[in-house]
CSV table of C-alpha atoms in Angstrom, one decimal:
chain,number,residue,atom,x,y,z
A,1,MET,CA,-119.2,153.9,107.2
A,2,ARG,CA,-117.5,154.3,104.2
A,3,GLY,CA,-116.9,158.2,104.1
A,4,LEU,CA,-114.9,157.2,107.4
A,5,LEU,CA,-113.0,154.7,105.7
A,6,ARG,CA,-112.4,156.8,102.8
A,7,SER,CA,-111.1,159.7,105.4
A,8,ALA,CA,-108.6,157.9,107.1
A,9,ALA,CA,-107.0,156.5,104.0
A,10,ARG,CA,-107.3,160.1,102.6
A,11,LEU,CA,-105.4,160.7,106.1
A,12,ALA,CA,-103.2,158.0,105.9
A,13,GLU,CA,-101.9,159.1,102.4
A,14,ARG,CA,-101.2,163.0,103.4
A,15,ARG,CA,-99.5,161.6,106.9
A,16,PRO,CA,-94.6,161.1,106.4
A,17,ALA,CA,-94.1,157.7,106.2
A,18,ALA,CA,-91.9,157.0,109.7
A,19,ALA,CA,-88.2,157.3,109.5
A,20,ALA,CA,-86.6,154.3,109.5
A,21,PRO,CA,-85.4,154.1,113.3
A,22,PRO,CA,-81.0,154.9,113.2
A,23,ASP,CA,-78.5,152.6,112.9
A,24,SER,CA,-77.5,150.2,115.8
A,25,VAL,CA,-73.6,151.3,115.5
A,26,ALA,CA,-74.4,154.9,114.5
A,27,LEU,CA,-76.0,155.0,118.2
A,28,MET,CA,-73.2,153.3,120.0
A,29,ALA,CA,-71.3,155.5,118.1
A,30,ALA,CA,-72.8,158.9,119.3
A,31,LEU,CA,-73.0,157.8,123.1
A,32,PRO,CA,-70.9,160.6,124.9
A,33,VAL,CA,-69.3,157.1,127.3
A,34,PRO,CA,-67.0,154.7,126.2
A,35,VAL,CA,-69.1,151.6,124.9
A,36,VAL,CA,-66.4,148.2,124.1
A,37,LEU,CA,-67.5,145.3,122.1
A,38,LEU,CA,-65.6,141.9,123.9
A,39,ASP,CA,-65.9,138.9,121.8
A,40,ALA,CA,-65.6,135.7,123.2
A,41,ASP,CA,-62.0,135.8,123.3
A,42,ASN,CA,-62.1,138.9,125.0
A,43,ARG,CA,-60.8,140.5,122.3
A,44,LEU,CA,-61.4,144.0,121.0
A,45,ARG,CA,-64.3,143.9,118.2
A,46,PHE,CA,-65.9,147.7,118.4
A,47,LEU,CA,-65.2,150.6,120.2
A,48,ASN,CA,-67.1,153.7,119.9
A,49,HIS,CA,-65.5,157.7,120.1
A,50,ALA,CA,-65.8,158.4,123.7
A,51,ALA,CA,-63.9,154.9,124.5
A,52,GLU,CA,-61.5,155.6,121.8
A,53,GLN,CA,-60.7,158.8,123.5
A,54,PHE,CA,-61.0,156.8,127.2
A,55,LEU,CA,-58.5,153.6,126.0
A,56,GLY,CA,-55.7,156.4,124.0
A,57,VAL,CA,-56.8,153.8,120.7
A,58,SER,CA,-58.6,154.3,117.4
A,59,ALA,CA,-60.8,151.6,116.8
A,60,ALA,CA,-59.2,150.4,113.4
A,61,ALA,CA,-55.8,149.9,115.7
A,62,ALA,CA,-58.0,148.5,119.2
A,63,ALA,CA,-59.2,145.6,116.3
A,64,GLN,CA,-55.8,143.6,116.6
A,65,LEU,CA,-55.7,144.5,120.5
A,66,GLY,CA,-57.5,141.8,123.2
A,67,LEU,CA,-58.6,143.2,126.0
A,68,ALA,CA,-55.0,142.1,127.5
A,69,ASP,CA,-53.1,144.4,126.0
A,70,PHE,CA,-54.8,147.9,128.1
A,71,VAL,CA,-55.1,145.4,131.9
A,72,ALA,CA,-53.5,143.4,133.1
A,73,ARG,CA,-55.2,139.5,133.2
A,74,ASP,CA,-55.7,139.3,137.4
A,75,ASN,CA,-57.4,142.5,136.8
A,76,PRO,CA,-61.6,143.2,138.3
A,77,LEU,CA,-62.5,143.7,134.6
A,78,PHE,CA,-61.7,139.4,133.6
A,79,LEU,CA,-63.7,138.8,136.6
A,80,LEU,CA,-66.6,140.8,134.9
A,81,VAL,CA,-66.1,139.7,132.4
A,82,ASP,CA,-66.5,135.7,133.3
A,83,GLN,CA,-69.3,136.2,134.9
A,84,VAL,CA,-71.7,138.3,132.4
A,85,ARG,CA,-71.0,135.0,130.5
A,86,GLN,CA,-71.3,132.2,133.3
A,87,HIS,CA,-74.5,133.8,134.0
A,88,ASP,CA,-75.7,135.5,130.6
A,89,ALA,CA,-76.9,138.8,132.7
A,90,ARG,CA,-75.7,142.2,133.3
A,91,VAL,CA,-73.2,142.5,135.8
A,92,ALA,CA,-72.1,145.4,137.2
A,93,ASP,CA,-69.1,147.0,140.1
A,94,HIS,CA,-67.7,150.4,140.8
A,95,ASP,CA,-64.4,152.1,142.0
A,96,MET,CA,-62.3,149.6,139.6
A,97,SER,CA,-59.0,150.6,139.0
A,98,LEU,CA,-58.1,149.5,135.2
A,99,GLU,CA,-54.4,149.4,135.4
A,100,GLY,CA,-51.6,147.1,132.7
A,101,PRO,CA,-49.4,148.2,130.0
A,102,ARG,CA,-51.5,150.7,128.1
A,103,LEU,CA,-53.7,152.4,131.1
A,104,LYS,CA,-54.2,153.4,134.0
A,105,ARG,CA,-57.3,154.7,135.6
A,106,LEU,CA,-58.6,154.7,138.6
A,107,ASN,CA,-63.0,155.1,140.3
A,108,ILE,CA,-64.5,152.7,137.2
A,109,ALA,CA,-67.9,152.3,137.4
A,110,VAL,CA,-68.2,149.3,135.1
A,111,GLN,CA,-71.6,147.5,134.0
A,112,GLY,CA,-70.8,144.4,131.3
A,113,ALA,CA,-74.2,143.3,129.7
A,114,PRO,CA,-74.0,139.8,127.1
A,115,LEU,CA,-75.4,140.2,123.6
A,116,PRO,CA,-77.6,137.0,123.0
A,117,GLU,CA,-77.0,137.9,118.8
A,118,GLU,CA,-73.1,136.5,119.7
A,119,PRO,CA,-73.0,133.5,122.2
A,120,GLY,CA,-69.5,135.2,124.4
A,121,ALA,CA,-70.2,138.3,123.5
A,122,VAL,CA,-69.5,141.2,126.2
A,123,LEU,CA,-70.4,144.7,125.7
A,124,LEU,CA,-69.0,147.3,128.6
A,125,VAL,CA,-70.0,150.1,129.0
A,126,LEU,CA,-67.5,152.6,131.5
A,127,HIS,CA,-67.8,156.1,133.9
A,128,ASP,CA,-65.6,157.7,134.7
A,129,ALA,CA,-66.4,158.6,138.2
A,130,THR,CA,-63.6,161.3,139.3
A,131,ALA,CA,-65.7,163.6,137.9
A,132,ALA,CA,-68.9,162.8,140.2
A,133,ARG,CA,-67.0,162.0,143.5
A,134,ALA,CA,-65.1,165.8,143.0
A,135,LEU,CA,-68.4,167.3,143.3
A,136,ASP,CA,-70.1,165.3,145.6
A,137,ARG,CA,-66.3,166.1,148.4
A,138,GLN,CA,-66.9,169.6,147.1
A,139,LEU,CA,-70.9,170.1,148.1
A,140,THR,CA,-70.3,167.9,151.4
A,141,VAL,CA,-67.3,170.2,152.3
A,142,ARG,CA,-69.4,173.2,151.3
A,143,GLY,CA,-71.9,171.9,153.9
A,144,ALA,CA,-70.2,171.1,156.7
A,145,ALA,CA,-69.0,174.6,155.8
A,146,ARG,CA,-72.3,175.8,156.0
A,147,SER,CA,-72.4,174.2,159.4
A,148,VAL,CA,-69.7,175.9,161.2
A,149,ALA,CA,-71.3,179.3,160.3
A,150,GLY,CA,-74.6,178.5,161.2
A,151,LEU,CA,-73.3,177.4,164.5
A,152,ALA,CA,-71.0,180.4,165.2
A,153,ALA,CA,-73.6,182.5,164.5
A,154,THR,CA,-76.5,181.0,167.3
């Protein structure tokens, strides 16, 4: 039994230590989809690089701005954010139009989630569905053309 314990101890010494997991901020910054963190007052506290491109503003400039600086206050996005806070649960919506003084984006899918560590904070993940819709339409047209060609051949 002692020999087995010594072998296990030697094996554990030879094994490299597991690397620490990456920082969560670094992970969010690297995501290819826009991620925005709002505080309880709807101020932009964090933007990843994809969100900077999506919103057309740098993270440093966005730190001085709020959600209302990008979309009108009567936009359904504010309702989604309020639902996330009220129910303390994830909420998603599709085909949203984000229009306002600094932004005009159509067919956007939005997912919102609360951050338990920060009361009132909401994490938004934005996805532009325009390319997916165009591909879907293209595949539908191609399928219809094949159907018509098949009918003509019979």
